[in-house]
PDB file of C-alpha atoms in Angstrom:
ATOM      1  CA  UNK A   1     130.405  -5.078  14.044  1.00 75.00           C
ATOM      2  CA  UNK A   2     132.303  -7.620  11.534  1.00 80.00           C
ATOM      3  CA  UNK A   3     128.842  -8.344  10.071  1.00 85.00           C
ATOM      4  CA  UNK A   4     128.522  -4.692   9.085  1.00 88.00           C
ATOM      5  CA  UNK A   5     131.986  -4.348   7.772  1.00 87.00           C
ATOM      6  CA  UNK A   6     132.037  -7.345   6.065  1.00 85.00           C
ATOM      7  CA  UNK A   7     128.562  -6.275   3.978  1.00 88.00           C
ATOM      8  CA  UNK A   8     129.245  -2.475   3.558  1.00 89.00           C
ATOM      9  CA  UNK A   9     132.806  -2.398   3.490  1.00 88.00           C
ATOM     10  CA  UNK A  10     134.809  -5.147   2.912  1.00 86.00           C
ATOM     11  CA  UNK A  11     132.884  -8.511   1.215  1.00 85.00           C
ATOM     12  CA  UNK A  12     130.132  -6.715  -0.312  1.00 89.00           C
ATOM     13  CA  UNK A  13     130.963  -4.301  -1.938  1.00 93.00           C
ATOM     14  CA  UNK A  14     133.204  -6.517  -4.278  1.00 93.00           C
ATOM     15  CA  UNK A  15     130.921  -8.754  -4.652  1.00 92.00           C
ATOM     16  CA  UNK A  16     128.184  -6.499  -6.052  1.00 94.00           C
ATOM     17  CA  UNK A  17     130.695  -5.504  -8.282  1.00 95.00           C
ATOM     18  CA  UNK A  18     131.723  -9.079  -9.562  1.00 96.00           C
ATOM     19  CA  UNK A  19     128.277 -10.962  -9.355  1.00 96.00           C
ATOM     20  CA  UNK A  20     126.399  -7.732 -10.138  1.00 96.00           C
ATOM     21  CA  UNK A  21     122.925  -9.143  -8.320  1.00 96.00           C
ATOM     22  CA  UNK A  22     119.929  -8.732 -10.109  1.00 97.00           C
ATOM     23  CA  UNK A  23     117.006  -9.051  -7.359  1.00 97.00           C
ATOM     24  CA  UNK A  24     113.495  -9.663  -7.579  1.00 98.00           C
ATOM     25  CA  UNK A  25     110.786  -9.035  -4.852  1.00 98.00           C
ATOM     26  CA  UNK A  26     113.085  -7.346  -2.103  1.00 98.00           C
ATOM     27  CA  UNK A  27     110.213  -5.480  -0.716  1.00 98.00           C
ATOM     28  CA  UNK A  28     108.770  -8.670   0.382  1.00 98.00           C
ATOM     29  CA  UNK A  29     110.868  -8.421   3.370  1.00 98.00           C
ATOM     30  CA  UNK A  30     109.518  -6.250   5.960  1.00 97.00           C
ATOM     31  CA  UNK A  31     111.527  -3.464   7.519  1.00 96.00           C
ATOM     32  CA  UNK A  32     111.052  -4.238  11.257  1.00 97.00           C
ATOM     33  CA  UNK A  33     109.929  -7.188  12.898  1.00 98.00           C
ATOM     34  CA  UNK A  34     111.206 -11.184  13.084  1.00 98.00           C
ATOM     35  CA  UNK A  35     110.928 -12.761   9.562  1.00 98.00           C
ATOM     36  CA  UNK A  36     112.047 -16.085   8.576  1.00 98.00           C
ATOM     37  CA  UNK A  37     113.382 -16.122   4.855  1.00 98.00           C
ATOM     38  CA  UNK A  38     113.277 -19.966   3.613  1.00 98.00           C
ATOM     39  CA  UNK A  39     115.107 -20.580   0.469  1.00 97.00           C
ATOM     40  CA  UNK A  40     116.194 -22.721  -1.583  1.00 97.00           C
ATOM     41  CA  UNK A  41     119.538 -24.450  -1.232  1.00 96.00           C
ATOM     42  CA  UNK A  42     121.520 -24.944  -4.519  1.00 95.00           C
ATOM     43  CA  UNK A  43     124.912 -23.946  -3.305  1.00 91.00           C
ATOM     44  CA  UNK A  44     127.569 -22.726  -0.724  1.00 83.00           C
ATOM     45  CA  UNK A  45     127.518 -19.440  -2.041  1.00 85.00           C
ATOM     46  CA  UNK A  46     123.255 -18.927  -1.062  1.00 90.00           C
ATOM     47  CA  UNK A  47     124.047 -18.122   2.641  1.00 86.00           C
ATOM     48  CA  UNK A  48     126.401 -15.322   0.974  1.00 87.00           C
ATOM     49  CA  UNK A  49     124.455 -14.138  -1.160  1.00 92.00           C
ATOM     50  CA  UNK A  50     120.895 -13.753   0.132  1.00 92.00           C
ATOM     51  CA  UNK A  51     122.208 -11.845   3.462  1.00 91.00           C
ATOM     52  CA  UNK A  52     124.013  -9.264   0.727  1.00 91.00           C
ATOM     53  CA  UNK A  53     120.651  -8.822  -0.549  1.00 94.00           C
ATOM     54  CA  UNK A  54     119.096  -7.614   2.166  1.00 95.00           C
ATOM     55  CA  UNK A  55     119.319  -4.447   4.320  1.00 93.00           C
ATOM     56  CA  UNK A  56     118.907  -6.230   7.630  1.00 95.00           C
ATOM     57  CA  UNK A  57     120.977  -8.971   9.632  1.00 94.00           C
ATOM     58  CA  UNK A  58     120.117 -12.576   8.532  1.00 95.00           C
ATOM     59  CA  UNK A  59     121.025 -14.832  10.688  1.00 93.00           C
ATOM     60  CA  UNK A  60     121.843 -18.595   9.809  1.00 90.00           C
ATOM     61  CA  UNK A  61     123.509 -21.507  11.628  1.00 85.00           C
ATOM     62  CA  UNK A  62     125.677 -23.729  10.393  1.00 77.00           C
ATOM     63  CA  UNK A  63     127.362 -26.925  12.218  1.00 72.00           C
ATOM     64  CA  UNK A  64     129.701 -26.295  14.761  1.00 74.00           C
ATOM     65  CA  UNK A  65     132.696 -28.019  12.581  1.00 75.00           C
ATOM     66  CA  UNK A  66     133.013 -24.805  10.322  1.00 72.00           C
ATOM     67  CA  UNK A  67     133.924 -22.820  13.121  1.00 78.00           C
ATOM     68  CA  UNK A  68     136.990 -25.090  14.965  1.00 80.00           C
ATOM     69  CA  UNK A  69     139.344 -25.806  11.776  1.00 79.00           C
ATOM     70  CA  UNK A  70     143.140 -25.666  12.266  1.00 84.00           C
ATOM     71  CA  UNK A  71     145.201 -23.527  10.712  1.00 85.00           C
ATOM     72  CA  UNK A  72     145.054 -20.863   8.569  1.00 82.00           C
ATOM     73  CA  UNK A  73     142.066 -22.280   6.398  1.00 73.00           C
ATOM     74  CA  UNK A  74     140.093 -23.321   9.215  1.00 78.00           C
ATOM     75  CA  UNK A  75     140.978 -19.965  10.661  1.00 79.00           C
ATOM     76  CA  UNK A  76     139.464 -18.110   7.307  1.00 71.00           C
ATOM     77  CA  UNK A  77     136.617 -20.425   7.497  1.00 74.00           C
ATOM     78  CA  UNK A  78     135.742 -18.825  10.985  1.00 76.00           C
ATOM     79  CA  UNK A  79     135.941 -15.538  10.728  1.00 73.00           C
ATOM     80  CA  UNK A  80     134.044 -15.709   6.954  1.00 71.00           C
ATOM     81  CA  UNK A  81     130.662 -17.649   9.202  1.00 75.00           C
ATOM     82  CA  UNK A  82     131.510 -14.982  11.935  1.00 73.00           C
ATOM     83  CA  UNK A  83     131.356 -12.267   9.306  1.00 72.00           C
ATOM     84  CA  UNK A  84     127.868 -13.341   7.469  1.00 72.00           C
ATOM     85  CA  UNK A  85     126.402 -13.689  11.249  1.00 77.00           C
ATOM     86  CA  UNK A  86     126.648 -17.519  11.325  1.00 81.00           C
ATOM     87  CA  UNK A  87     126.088 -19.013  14.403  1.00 80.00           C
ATOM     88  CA  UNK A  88     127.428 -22.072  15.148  1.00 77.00           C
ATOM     89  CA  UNK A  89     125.191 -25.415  16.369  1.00 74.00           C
ATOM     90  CA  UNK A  90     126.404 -29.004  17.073  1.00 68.00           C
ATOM     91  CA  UNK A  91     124.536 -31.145  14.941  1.00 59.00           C
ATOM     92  CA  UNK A  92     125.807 -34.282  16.601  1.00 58.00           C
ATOM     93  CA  UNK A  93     123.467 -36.414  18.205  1.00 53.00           C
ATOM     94  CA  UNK A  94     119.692 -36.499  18.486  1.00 55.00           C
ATOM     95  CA  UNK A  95     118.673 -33.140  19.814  1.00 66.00           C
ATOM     96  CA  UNK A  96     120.865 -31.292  17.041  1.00 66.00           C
ATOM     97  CA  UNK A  97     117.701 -30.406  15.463  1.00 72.00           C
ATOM     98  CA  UNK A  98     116.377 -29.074  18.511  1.00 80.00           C
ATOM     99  CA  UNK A  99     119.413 -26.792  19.003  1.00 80.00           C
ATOM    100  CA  UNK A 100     119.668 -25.071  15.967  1.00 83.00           C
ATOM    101  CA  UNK A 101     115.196 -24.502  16.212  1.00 88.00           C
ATOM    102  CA  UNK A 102     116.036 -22.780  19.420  1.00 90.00           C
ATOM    103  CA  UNK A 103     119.169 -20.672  18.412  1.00 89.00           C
ATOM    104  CA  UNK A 104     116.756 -19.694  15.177  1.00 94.00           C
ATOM    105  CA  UNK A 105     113.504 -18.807  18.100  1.00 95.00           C
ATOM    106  CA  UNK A 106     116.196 -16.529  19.716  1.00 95.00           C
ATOM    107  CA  UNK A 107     116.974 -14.301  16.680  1.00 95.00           C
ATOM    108  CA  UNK A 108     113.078 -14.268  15.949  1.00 97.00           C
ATOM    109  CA  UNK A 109     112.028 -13.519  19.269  1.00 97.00           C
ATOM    110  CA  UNK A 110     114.803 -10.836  19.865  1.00 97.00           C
ATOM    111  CA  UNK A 111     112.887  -9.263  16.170  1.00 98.00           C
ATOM    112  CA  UNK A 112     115.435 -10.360  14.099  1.00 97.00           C
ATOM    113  CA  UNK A 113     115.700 -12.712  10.871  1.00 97.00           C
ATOM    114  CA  UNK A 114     115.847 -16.207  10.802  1.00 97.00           C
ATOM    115  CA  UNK A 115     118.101 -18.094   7.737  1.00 96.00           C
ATOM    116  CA  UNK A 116     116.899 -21.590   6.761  1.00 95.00           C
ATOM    117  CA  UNK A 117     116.692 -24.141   4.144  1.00 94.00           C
ATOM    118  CA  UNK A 118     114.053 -26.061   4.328  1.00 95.00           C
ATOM    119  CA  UNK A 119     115.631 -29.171   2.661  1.00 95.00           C
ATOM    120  CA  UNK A 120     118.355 -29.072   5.294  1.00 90.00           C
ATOM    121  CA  UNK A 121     120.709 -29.534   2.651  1.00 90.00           C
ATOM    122  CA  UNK A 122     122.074 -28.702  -0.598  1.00 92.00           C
ATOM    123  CA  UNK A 123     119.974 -29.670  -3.403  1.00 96.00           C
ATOM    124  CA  UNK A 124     122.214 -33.083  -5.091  1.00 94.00           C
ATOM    125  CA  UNK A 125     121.220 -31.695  -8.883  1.00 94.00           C
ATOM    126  CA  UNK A 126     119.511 -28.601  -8.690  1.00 95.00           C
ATOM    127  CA  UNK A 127     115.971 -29.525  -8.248  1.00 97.00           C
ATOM    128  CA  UNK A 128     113.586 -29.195  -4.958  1.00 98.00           C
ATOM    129  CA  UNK A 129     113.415 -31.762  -2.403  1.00 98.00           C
ATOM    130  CA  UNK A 130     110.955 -32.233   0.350  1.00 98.00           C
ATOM    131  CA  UNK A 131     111.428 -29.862   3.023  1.00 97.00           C
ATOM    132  CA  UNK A 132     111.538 -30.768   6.238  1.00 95.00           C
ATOM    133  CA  UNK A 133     109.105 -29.852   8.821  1.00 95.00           C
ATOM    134  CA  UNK A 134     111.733 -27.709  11.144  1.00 93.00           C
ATOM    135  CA  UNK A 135     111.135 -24.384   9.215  1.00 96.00           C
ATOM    136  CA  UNK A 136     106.844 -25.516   9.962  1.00 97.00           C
ATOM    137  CA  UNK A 137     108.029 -25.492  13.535  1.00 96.00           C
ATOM    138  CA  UNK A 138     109.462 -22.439  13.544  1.00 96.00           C
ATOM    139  CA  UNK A 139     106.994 -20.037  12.349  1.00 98.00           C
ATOM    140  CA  UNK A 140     104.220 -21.625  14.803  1.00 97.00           C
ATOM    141  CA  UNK A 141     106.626 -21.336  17.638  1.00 96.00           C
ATOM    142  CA  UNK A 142     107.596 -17.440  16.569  1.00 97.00           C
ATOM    143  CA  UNK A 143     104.764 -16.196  14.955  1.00 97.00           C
ATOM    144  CA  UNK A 144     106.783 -14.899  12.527  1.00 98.00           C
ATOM    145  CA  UNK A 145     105.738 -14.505   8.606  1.00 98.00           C
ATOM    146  CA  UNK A 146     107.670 -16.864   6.755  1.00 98.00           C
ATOM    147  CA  UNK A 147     109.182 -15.204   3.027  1.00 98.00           C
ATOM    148  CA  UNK A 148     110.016 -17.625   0.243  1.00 98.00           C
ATOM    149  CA  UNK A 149     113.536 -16.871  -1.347  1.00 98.00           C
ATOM    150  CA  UNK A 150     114.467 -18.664  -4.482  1.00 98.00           C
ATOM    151  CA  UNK A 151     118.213 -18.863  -5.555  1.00 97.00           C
ATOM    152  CA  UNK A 152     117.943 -18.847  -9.356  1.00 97.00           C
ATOM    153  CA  UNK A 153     121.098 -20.037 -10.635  1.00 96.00           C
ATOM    154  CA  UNK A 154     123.478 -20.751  -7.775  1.00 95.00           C
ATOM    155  CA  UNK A 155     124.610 -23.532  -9.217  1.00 94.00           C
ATOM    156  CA  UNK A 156     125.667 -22.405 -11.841  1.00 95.00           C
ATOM    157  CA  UNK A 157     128.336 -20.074 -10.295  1.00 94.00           C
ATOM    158  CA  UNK A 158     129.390 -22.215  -7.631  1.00 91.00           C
ATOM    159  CA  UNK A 159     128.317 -26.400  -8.545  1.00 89.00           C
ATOM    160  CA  UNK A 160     128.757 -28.727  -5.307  1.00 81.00           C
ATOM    161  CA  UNK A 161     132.052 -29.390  -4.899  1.00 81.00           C
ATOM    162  CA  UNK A 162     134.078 -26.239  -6.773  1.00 84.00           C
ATOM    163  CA  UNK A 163     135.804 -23.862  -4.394  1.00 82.00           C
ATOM    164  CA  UNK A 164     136.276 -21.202  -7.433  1.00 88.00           C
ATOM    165  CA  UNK A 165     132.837 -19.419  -8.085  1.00 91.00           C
ATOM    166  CA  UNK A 166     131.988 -18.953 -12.069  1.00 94.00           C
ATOM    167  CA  UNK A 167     131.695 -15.128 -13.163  1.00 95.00           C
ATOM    168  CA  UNK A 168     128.075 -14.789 -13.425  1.00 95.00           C
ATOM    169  CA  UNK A 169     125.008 -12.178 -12.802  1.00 96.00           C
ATOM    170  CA  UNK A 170     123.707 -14.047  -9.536  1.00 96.00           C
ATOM    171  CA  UNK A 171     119.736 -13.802  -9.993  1.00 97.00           C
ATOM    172  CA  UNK A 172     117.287 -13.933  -6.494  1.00 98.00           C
ATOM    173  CA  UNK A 173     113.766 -13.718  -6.494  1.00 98.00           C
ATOM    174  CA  UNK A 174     111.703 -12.915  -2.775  1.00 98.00           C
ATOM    175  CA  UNK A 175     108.050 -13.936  -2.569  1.00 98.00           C
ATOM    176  CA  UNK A 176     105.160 -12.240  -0.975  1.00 98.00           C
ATOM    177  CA  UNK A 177     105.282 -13.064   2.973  1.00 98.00           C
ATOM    178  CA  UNK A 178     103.075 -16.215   3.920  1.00 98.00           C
ATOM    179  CA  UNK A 179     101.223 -15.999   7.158  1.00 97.00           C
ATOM    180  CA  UNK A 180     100.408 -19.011   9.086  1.00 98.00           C
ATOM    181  CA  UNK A 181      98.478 -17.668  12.267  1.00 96.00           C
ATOM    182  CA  UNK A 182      95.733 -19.472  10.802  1.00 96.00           C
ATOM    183  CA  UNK A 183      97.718 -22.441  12.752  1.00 97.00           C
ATOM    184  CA  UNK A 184      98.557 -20.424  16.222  1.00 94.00           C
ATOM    185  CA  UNK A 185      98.896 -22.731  19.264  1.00 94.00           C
ATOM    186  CA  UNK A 186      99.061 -26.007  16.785  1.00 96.00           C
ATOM    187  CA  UNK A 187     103.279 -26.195  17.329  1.00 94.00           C
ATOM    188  CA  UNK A 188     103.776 -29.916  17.629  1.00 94.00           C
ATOM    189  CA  UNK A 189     101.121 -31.176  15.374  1.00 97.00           C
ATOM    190  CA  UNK A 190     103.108 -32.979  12.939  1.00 96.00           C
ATOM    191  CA  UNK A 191      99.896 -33.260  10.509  1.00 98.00           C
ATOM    192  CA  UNK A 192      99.742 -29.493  10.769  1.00 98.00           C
ATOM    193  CA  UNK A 193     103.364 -28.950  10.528  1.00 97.00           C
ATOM    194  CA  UNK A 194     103.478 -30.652   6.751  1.00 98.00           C
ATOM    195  CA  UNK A 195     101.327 -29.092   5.979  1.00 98.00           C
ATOM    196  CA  UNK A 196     102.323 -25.698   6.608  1.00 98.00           C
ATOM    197  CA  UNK A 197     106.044 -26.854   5.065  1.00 98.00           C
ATOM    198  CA  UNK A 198     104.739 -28.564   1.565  1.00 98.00           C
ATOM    199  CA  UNK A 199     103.173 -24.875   1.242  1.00 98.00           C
ATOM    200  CA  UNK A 200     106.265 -23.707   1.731  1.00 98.00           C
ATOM    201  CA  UNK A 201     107.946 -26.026  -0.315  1.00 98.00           C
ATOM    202  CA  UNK A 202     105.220 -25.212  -2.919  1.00 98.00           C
ATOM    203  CA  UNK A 203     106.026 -21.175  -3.042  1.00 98.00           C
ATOM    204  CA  UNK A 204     109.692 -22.128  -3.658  1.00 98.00           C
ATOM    205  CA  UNK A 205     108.862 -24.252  -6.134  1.00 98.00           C
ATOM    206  CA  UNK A 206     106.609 -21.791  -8.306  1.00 98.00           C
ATOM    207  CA  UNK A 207     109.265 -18.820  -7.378  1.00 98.00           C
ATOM    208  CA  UNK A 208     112.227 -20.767  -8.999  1.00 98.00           C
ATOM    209  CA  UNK A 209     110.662 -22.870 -11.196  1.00 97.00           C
ATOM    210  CA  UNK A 210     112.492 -26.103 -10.427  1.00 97.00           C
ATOM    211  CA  UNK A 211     111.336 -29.581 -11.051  1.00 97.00           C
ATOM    212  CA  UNK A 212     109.780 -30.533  -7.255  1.00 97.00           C
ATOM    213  CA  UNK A 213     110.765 -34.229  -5.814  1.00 97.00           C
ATOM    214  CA  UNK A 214     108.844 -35.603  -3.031  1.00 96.00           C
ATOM    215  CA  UNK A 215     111.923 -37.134  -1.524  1.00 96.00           C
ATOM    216  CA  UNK A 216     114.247 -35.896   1.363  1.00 96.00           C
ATOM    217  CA  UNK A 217     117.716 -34.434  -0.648  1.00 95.00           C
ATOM    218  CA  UNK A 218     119.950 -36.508   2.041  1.00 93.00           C
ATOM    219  CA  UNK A 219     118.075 -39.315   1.384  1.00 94.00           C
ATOM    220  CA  UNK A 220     118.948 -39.109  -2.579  1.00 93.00           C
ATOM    221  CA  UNK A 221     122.461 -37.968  -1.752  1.00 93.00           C
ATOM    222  CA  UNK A 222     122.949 -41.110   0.493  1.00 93.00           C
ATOM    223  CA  UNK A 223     121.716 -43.553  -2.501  1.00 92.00           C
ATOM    224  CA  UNK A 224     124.342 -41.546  -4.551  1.00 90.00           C
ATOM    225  CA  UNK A 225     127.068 -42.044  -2.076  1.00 89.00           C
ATOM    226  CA  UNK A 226     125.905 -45.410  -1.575  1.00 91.00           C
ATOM    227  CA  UNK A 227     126.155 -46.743  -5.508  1.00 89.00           C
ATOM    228  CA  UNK A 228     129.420 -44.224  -6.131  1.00 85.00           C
ATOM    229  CA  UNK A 229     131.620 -47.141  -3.349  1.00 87.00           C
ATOM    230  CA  UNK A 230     129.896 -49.964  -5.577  1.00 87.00           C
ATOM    231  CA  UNK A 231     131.713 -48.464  -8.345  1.00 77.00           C
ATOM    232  CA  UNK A 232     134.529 -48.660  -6.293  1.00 68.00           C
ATOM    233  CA  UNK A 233     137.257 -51.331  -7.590  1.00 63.00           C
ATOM    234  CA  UNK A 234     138.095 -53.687  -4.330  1.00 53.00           C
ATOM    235  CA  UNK A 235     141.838 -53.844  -3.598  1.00 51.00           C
ATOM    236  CA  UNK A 236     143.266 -57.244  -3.786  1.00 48.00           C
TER     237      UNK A 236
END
């Protein structure tokens, strides 16, 4: 129920009127039926504004943290994940993975739509980083078509790291549905599962017209991180 009110009634509606959405491709997503929508991940804002986009429920998760703040922010933070039909996964520990593959399988299975981001994490500068192979996984487990959404200019209205959005026409473009049935009963082949994500990876990259690195983004965020404390002066 907050989902709805939050889209129709309360979040959206302002937000159509600020951002003023300009969307390519919509009838890519089917009416009825589990779909996965795999975009791109250029800023906080994408798991806002896809969902807006689109007449059904999407359904992401997010870790666990964003949902057990103190106070009043942490209390906000909640009820905003609860209200753009978040669910919550702990991503601590080696089966986090696993966790948030099955709480995706769920919505599919049930004939919903699945959220994800194939890089796993926001893009460090904009372009597109290797996805990983979780989003492969999913479709052969589900069966579900996978459609390629492309974020156009997220970062531009919200850059990592600024809590104020910039006033600007967000621009989304959906893809034509890709169908891997071709691959049924292969689940667990990791062979077959990059392949079935660099196509993935591919669509996204010819839908948003970003540079492509064959790199994981944590990976380059990590290096980042890592020469950033370098730079560091040492106290005496």
């Amino acid at each position: 129920m907050l989902y709805w009110l939050m889209k129709y009634f309360i979040l959206g509606p302002l937000l159509r009127l600020i951002f003023r959405p300009q969307v390519e491709g919509l009838h890519h997503v089917p009416d009825t039926g589990p779909v996965i929508l795999a975009s791109n991940h250029l800023s906080f804002s994408d798991s806002i504004f896809t969902p807006l986009m689109v007449k059904r429920k999407v359904t992401f998760v997010a870790k666990a943290e964003y949902f057990t703040g103190k106070g009043i922010k942490g209390w906000l933070t909640k009820m905003f994940f609860v209200g753009t039909g978040t669910i919550p996964v702990d991503r601590s520990g080696g089966r986090a993975a696993r966790a948030a593959l099955d709480t995706q399988l769920k919505v599919l299975r049930a004939g919903g739509i699945a959220g994800i981001y194939p890089e796993g994490t926001r893009s460090p500068d904009g372009r597109l980083y290797r996805g990983k192979t979780g989003v492969a996984r999913l479709a052969l487990e589900s069966g579900a078509p996978v459609v390629p959404v492309v974020m156009l200019n997220a970062d531009e209205i919200q850059p990592p790291g600024q809590l104020i959005p910039n006033i600007k026409r967000v621009k989304i473009r959906f893809g034509a549905p890709l169908d891997f049935s071709r691959y049924a009963g292969m689940a667990g082949d990791r062979f077959v599962e990059r392949a079935v994500t660099d196509e993935i990876m591919y669509e996204l990259m010819e839908l948003s017209g970003r540079e492509y690195v064959d790199m994981y983004a944590q990976k380059v965020k990590n290096q980042q991180a890592a020469a950033e404390a370098v730079k560091e002066p040492v106290a005496a």
